[in-house]
Coordinates of C-alpha atoms and ligand atoms in Angstrom, one line a residue:
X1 CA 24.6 98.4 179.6
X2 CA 21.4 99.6 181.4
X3 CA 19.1 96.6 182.7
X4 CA 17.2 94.3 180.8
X5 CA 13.4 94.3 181.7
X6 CA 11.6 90.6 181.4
X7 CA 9.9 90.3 178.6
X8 CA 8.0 87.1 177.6
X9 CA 8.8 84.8 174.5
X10 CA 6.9 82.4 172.7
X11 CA 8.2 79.7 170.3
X12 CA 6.0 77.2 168.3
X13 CA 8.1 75.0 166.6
X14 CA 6.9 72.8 163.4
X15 CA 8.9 70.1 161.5
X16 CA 12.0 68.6 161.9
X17 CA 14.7 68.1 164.7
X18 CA 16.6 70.6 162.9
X19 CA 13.9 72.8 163.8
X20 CA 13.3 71.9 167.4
X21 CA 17.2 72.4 167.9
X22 CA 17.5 76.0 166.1
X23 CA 14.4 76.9 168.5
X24 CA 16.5 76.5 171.6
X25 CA 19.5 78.5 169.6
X26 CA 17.3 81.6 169.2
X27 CA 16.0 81.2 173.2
X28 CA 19.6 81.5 173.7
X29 CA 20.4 84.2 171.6
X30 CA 17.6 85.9 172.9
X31 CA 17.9 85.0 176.8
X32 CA 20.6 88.1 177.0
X33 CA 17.9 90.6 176.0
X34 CA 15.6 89.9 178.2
X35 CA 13.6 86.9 177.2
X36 CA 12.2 83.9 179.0
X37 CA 10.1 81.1 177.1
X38 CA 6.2 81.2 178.3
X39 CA 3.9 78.2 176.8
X40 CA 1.3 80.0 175.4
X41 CA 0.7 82.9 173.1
X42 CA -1.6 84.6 175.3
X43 CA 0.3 87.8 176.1
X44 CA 4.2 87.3 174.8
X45 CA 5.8 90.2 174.3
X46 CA 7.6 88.2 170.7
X47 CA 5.8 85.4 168.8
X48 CA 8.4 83.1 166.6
X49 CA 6.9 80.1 164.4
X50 CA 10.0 78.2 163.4
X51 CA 8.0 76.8 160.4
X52 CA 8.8 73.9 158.2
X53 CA 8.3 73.9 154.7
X54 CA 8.7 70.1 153.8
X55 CA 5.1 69.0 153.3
X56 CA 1.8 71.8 152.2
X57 CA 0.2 71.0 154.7
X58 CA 3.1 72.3 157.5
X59 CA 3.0 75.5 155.3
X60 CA -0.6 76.0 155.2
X61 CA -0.7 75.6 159.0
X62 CA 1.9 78.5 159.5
X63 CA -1.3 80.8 157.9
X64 CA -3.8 79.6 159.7
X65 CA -2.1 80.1 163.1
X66 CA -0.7 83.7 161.9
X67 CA -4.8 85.0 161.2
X68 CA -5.0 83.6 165.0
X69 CA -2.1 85.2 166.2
X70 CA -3.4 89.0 164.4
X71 CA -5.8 88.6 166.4
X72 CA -4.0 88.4 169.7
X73 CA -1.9 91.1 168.5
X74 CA -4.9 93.6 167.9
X75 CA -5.8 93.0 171.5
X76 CA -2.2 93.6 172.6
X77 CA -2.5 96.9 171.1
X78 CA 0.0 96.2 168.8
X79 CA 2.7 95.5 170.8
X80 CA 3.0 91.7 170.3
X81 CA 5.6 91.0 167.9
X82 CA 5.1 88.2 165.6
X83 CA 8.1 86.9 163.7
X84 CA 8.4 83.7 161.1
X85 CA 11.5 81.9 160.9
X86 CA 12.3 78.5 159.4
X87 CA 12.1 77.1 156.0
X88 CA 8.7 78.5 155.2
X89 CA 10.7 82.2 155.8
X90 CA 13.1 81.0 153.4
X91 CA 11.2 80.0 150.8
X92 CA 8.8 82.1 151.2
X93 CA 9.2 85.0 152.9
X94 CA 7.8 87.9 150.2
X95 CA 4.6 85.9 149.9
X96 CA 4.5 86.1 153.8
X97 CA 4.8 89.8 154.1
X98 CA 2.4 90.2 151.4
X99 CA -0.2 87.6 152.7
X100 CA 0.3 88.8 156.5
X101 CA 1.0 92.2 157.6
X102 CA 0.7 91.3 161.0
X103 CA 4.0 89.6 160.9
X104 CA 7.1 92.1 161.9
X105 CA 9.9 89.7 160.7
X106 CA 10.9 87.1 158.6
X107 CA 14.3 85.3 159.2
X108 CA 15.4 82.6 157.3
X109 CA 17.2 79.5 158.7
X110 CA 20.8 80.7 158.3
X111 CA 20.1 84.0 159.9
X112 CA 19.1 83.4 163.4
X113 CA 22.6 84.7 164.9
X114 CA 20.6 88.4 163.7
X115 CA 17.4 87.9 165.7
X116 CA 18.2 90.6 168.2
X117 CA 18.9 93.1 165.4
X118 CA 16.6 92.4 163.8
X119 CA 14.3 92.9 166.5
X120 CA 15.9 96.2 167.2
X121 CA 15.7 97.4 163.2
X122 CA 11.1 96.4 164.2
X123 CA 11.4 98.3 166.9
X124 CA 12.9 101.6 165.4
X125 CA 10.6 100.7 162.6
X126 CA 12.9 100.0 159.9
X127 CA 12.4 99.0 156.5
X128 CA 14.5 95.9 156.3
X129 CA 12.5 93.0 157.4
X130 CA 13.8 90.2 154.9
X131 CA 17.0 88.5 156.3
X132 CA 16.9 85.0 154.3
X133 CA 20.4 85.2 152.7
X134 CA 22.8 81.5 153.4
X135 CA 25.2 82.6 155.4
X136 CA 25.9 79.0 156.6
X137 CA 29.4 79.4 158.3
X138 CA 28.9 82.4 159.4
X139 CA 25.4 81.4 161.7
X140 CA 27.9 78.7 163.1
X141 CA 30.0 81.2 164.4
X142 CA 28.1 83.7 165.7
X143 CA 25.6 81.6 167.5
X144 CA 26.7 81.4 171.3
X145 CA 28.4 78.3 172.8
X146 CA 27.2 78.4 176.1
X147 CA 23.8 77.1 175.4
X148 CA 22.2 75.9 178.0
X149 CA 21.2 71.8 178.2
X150 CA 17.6 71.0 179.1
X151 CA 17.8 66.9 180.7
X152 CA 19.9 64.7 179.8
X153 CA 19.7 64.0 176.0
X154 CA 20.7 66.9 174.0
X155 CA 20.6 67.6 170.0
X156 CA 24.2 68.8 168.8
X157 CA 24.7 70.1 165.2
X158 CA 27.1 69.2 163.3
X159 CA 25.9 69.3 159.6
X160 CA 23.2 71.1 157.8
X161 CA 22.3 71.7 154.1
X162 CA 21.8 68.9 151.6
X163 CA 23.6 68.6 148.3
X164 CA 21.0 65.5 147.3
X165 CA 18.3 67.1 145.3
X166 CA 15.9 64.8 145.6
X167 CA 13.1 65.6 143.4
X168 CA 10.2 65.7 145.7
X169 CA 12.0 68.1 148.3
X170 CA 12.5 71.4 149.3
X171 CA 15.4 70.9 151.5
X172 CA 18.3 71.8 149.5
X173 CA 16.7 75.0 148.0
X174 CA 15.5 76.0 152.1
X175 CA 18.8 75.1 154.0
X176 CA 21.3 75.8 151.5
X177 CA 24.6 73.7 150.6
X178 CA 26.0 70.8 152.2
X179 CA 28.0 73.0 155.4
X180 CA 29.9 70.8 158.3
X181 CA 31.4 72.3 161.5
X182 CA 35.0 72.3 162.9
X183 CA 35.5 69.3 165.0
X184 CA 36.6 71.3 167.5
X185 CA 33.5 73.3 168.2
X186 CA 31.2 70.3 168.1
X187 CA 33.8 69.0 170.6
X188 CA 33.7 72.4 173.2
X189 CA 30.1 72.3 172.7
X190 CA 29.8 68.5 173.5
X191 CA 32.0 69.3 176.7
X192 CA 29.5 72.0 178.0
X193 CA 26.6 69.8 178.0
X194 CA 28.2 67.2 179.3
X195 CA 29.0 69.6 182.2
X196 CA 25.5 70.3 182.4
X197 CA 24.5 66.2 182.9
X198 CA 23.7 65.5 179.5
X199 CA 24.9 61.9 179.1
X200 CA 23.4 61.4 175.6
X201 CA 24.0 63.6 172.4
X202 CA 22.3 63.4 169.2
X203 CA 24.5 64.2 166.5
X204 CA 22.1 66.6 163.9
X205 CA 22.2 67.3 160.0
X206 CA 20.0 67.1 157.5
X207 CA 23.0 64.4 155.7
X208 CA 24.6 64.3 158.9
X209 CA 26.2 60.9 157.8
X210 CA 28.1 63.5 154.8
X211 CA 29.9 64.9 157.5
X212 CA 32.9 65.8 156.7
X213 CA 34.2 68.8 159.2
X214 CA 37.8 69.8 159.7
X215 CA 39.7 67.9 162.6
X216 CA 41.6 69.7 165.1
X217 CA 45.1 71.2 164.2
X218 CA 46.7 68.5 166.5
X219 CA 44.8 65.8 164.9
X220 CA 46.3 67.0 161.5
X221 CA 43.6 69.4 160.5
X222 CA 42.1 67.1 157.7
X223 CA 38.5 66.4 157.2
X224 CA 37.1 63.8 159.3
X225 CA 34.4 61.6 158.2
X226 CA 31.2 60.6 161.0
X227 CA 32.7 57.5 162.5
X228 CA 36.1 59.3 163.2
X229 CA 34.0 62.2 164.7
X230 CA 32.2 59.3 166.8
X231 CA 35.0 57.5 168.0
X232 CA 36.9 61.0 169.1
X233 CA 33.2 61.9 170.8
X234 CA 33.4 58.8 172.5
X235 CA 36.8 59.3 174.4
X236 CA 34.7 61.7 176.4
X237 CA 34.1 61.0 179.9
X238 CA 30.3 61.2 181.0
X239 CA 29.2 61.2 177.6
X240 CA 27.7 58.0 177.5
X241 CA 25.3 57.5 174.4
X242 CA 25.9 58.9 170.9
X243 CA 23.1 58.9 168.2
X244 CA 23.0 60.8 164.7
X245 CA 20.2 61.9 162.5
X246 CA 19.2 61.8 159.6
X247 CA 21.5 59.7 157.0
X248 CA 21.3 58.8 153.3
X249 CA 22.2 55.9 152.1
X250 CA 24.5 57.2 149.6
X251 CA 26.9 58.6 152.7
X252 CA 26.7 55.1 154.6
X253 CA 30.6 54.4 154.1
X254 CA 32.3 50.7 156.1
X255 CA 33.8 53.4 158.6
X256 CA 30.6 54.5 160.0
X257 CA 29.3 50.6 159.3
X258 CA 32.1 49.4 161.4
X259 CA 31.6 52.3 164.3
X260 CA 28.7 50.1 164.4
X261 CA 30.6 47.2 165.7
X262 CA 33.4 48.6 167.5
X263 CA 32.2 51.7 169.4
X264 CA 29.9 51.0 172.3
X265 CA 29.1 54.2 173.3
X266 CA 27.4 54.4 169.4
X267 CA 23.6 53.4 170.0
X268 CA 22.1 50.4 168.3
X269 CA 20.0 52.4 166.8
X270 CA 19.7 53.9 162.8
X271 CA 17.2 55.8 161.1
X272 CA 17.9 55.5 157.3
X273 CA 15.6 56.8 155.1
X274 CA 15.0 54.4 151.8
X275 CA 11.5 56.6 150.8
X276 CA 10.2 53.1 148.3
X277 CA 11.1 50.3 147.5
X278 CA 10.8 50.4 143.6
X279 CA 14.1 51.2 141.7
X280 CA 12.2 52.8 139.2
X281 CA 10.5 55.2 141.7
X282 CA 14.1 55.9 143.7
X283 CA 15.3 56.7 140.3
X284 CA 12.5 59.3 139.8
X285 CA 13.2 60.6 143.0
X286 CA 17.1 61.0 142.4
X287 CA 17.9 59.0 145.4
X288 CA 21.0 57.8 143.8
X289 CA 20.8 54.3 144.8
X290 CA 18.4 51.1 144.6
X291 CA 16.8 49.2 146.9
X292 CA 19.5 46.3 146.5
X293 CA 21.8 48.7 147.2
X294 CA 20.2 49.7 150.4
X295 CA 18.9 46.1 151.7
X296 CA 23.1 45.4 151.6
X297 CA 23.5 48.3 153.4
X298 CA 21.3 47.1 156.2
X299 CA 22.4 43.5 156.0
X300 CA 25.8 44.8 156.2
X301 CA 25.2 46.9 159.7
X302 CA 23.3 43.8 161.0
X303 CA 26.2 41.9 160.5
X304 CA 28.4 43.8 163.3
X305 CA 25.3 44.7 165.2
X306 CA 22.8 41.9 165.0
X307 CA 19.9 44.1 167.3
X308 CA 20.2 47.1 165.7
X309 CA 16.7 49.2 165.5
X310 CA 16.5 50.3 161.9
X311 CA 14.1 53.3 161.3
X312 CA 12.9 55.0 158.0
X313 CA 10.7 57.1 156.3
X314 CA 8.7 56.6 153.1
X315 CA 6.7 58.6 151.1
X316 CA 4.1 57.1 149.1
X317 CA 1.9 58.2 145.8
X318 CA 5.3 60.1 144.3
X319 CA 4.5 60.3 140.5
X320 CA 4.2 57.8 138.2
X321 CA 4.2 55.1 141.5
X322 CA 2.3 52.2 139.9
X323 CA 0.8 49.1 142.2
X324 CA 3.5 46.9 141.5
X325 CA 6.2 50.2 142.4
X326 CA 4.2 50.5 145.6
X327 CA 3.9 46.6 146.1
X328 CA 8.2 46.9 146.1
X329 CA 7.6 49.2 148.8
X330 CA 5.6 47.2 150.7
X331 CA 8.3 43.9 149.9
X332 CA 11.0 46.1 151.0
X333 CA 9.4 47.0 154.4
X334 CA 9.0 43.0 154.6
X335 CA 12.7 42.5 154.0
X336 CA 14.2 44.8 156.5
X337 CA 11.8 44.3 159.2
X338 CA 11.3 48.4 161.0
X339 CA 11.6 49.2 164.5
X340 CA 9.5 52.4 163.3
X341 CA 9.0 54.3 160.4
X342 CA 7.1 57.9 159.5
X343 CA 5.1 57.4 156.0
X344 CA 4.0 60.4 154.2
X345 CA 1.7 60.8 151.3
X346 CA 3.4 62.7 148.1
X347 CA 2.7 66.4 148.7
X348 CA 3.7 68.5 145.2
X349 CA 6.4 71.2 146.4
X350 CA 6.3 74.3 143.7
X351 CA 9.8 74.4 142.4
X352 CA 11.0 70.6 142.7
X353 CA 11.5 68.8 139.8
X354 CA 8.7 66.5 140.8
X355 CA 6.3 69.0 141.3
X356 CA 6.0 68.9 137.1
X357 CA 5.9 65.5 137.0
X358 CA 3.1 64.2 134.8
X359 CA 1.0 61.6 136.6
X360 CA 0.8 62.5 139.6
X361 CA -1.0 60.2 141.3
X362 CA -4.8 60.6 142.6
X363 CA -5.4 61.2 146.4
X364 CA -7.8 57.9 146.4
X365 CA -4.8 55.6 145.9
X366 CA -2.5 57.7 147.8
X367 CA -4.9 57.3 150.6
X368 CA -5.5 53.6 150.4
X369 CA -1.8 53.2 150.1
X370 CA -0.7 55.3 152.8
X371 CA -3.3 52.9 154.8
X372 CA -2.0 49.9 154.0
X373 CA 1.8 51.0 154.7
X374 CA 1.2 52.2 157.5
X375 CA -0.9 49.1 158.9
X376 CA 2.3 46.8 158.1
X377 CA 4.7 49.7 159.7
X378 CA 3.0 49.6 163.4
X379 CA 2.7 45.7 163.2
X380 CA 6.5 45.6 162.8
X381 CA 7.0 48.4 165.4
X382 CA 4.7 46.7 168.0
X383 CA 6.6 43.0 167.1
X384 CA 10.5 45.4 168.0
X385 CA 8.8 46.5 171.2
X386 CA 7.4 43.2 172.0
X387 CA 10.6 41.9 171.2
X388 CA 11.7 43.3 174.4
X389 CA 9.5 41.8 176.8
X390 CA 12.0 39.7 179.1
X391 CA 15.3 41.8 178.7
X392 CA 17.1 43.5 181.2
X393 CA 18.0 47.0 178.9
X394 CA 20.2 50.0 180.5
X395 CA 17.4 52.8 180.4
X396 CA 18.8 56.9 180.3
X397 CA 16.3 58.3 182.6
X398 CA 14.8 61.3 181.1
X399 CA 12.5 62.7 183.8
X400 CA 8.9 61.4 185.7
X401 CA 7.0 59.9 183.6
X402 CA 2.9 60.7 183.3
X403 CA 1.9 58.1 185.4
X404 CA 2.5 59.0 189.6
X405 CA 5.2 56.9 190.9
X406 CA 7.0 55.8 187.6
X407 CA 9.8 57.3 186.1
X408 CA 10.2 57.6 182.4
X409 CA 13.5 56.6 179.5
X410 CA 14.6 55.7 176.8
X411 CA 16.4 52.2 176.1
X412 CA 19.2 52.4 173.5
X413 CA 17.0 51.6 171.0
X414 CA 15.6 54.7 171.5
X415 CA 11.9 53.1 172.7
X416 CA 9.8 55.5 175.0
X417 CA 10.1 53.5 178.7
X418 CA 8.3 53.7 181.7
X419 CA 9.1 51.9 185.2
X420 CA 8.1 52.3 188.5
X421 CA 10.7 54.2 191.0
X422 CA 9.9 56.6 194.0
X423 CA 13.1 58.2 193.3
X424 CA 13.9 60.6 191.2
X425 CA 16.9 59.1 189.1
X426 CA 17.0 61.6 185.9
X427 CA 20.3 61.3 184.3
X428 CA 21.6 57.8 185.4
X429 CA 21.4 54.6 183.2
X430 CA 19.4 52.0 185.2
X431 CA 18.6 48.5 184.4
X432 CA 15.2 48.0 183.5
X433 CA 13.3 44.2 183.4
X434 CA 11.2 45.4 180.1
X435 CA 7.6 43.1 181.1
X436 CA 5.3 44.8 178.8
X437 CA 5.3 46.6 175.6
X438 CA 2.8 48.5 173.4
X439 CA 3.1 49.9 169.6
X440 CA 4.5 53.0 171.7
X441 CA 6.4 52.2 174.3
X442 CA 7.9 49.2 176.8
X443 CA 7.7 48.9 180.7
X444 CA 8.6 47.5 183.3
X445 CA 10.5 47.4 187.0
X446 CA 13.9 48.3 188.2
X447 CA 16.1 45.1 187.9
X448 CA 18.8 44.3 190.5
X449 CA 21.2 43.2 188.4
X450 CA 24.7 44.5 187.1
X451 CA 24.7 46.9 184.1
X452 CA 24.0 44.8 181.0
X453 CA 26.3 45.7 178.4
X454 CA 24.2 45.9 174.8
Ligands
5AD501 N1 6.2 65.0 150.1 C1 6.0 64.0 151.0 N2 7.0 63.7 151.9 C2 8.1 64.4 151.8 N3 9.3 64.4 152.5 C3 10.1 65.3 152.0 N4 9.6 65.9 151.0 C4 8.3 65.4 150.8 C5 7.3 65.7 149.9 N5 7.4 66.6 149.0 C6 9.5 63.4 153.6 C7 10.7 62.4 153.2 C8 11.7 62.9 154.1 C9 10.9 63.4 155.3 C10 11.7 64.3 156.3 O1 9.8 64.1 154.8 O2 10.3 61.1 153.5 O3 12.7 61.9 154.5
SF4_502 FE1 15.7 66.2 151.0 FE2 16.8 64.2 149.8 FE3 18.3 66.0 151.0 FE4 16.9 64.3 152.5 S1 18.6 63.8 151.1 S2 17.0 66.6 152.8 S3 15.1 64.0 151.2 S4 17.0 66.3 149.2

């Protein structure tokens, strides 16, 4: 092969973590040919918006930043390419080709593996520029496992695809099926950060807690669920923290309730999405279970790991959400007490069985709602943090923080820390005195004390 010449890539990514971890796929698909990340626009030789499609206004976004990027282009002469990828791509790509002839290619989520083909086809000027197909199992394999780790958390997929349909989201119709991977690749690529200093790993799927992936042959070859995937994880050496994201209820079997309990290296830490609190409304929504339902889950997780930070998201206004459904939203925000918590306001996503809903409900009360959810969400976030304020926690350094002279975490309930140290100490587990905390964030100093086990 003759030599590669630099050439300058550009990334914005929108959305999910999903997202954010299939950005640093394509920077290593892409490394090979040539191309190193840059943090602005200006000038990049390749432009990719990894979009997300989940809410209008993320989709609306992706326009208004492709008429900015045209421009750019024109005064490139052309030569900037500008490519969409994500779940807007793959719901939309026609409409994007047709709406923005500045763009060169559209590649849907399951077809990143093609990007330097696809590049290629631009360049020769071919006609083909829609690649949006699912080709789940096939991206899994053909995407390089020698990616490279970036600190020492890292985001390892495991799952993607949702089989839920809930009726307000575009999710299963964007990323395809319900799709797990072999045990044994999440295993190599485990091994390969780890070899890099990543101490932490995030397990990712949209229902990553359906996992259900094939063990290794010597294991037996039968599908494991997430807690035996966890507890084989944890036998690693250096991998010190495990985390998955996001679950549904529905998947939230005893085993993974137990890992709770018996696996330390799992992090007291759970982000469960319930979306309301009325079982009329999760009914509407196809959730598939009720709020009773879920409260036991909870209670049940608590009950092997009293501490546990319990995260969720909610989305208010869905049609048909009367006071007294939204006042069970509110109650069930009461009853489970949040660490955190995203809330969105309904947005009406063509093609979902909500989007035909009749009363949908007016932005006013959305608003007001939104408002008052949200108000009660950041008390209870600031009351976890505060919650802190006395306890020596084992922090995963992540880097400097902002401030000169501090370095910066994250305690295992996954809260933003900052402490003073001169040293830099990224990658060990230190033992912070937490002294103050904030709706955002806890701080405090370096304790001399033996490693706290939490
Ligand atoms: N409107 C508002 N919020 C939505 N979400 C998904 N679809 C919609 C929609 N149509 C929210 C849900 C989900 C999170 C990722 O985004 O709360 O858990
Ligand atoms: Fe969307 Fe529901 Fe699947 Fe989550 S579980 S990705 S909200 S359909």
């Amino acid at each position: 092969m003759t030599h590669t010449t630099q050439k300058r890539l550009f990334i914005k990514t929108y959305g999910c973590q999903m997202n954010v971890y299939d950005s640093e796929r394509m920077k290593d698909v892409l490394a090979p040919l040539g191309y190193t990340s840059v943090d602005a626009p200006d000038d990049a030789d390749l432009v990719l918006l990894n979009t997300c499609h989940i809410r209008e206004k993320a989709t609306e976004k992706v326009f208004s930043e492709l008429g900015q990027l045209k421009r750019m282009k024109q005064s490139s002469g052309g030569k900037m390419l500008i490519g969409v990828t994500g779940c807007v791509a793959q719901a939309e790509g026609e409409e994007i080709m047709r709406r923005q002839p500045a763009v060169d290619l559209v590649l849907g989520p399951q077809a990143y593996h093609k990007l330097p083909e696809m590049i290629a086809r631009v360049h020769r000027a071919a006609k083909e520029r829609l690649e949006t197909e699912f080709e789940v199992e096939e991206k899994f394999d053909a995407l390089p496992s020698d990616r490279q780790a970036d600190g020492p958390t890292a985001f390892l997929s495991v799952q993607e695809g949702c089989d839920k349909f809930c009726s307000f989201c575009v999710v299963p119709y964007t990323r395809g099926a319900e799709f797990s991977r072999p045990v044994d690749a999440i295993v190599a690529e485990a091994r390969s950060l780890i070899r890099q200093g990543v101490r932490e790993i995030n397990l990712l799927g949209q229902n990553v807690n359906a996992f259900h992936g094939p063990a290794p042959v010597l294991e037996g070859g039968d599908d494991w669920n997430l807690a035996q995937l966890i507890r084989h994880l944890a036998k690693i050496d250096g991998l010190e923290r495990i985390r998955f994201t996001t679950s549904h209820p529905r998947d939230m079997d005893d085993d993974l309730i137990a890992a709770f309990g018996d696996t330390p290296k799992l992090m007291p830490y759970l982000h469960l999405p319930v979306q309301a609190g009325s079982d009329n409304i999760l009914k509407a929504m196809n959730r598939g279970h009720t709020a009773e339902h879920y409260i036991d889950i909870i209670d049940r997780i608590r009950a092997v790991r009293p501490d546990i930070a319990i995260t969720s998201d909610f989305i208010v206004g869905f049609p048909g959400e009367s006071d007294a459904d939204f006042e069970d939203t509110m109650k069930i925000v009461e009853r489970i007490d949040y660490a955190a918590a995203y809330s969105f306001k309904y947005s009406r996503r063509p093609g979902t069985p909500a989007a035909d809903m009749f009363a949908q409900v007016p932005e006013e009360v959305k608003d007001e709602r939104l408002q008052r959810l949200q108000a009660l969400i950041r008390e209870q976030q600031t009351a976890f943090n505060q919650s802190q304020v006395g306890k020596v926690l084992p922090v995963l350094v992540t880097g400097k923080a902002r401030n000169e002279g501090q370095m910066a975490g994250r305690t295992p309930y996954l809260q933003a820390t900052h402490f003073e140290c001169d040293e830099d100490l990224t990658g060990q587990i230190v033992n912070v005195r937490i002294e103050k905390a904030t709706l955002n964030s806890v701080g405090g100093q370096l304790a001399d004390v033996p490693e706290t086990v939490i």
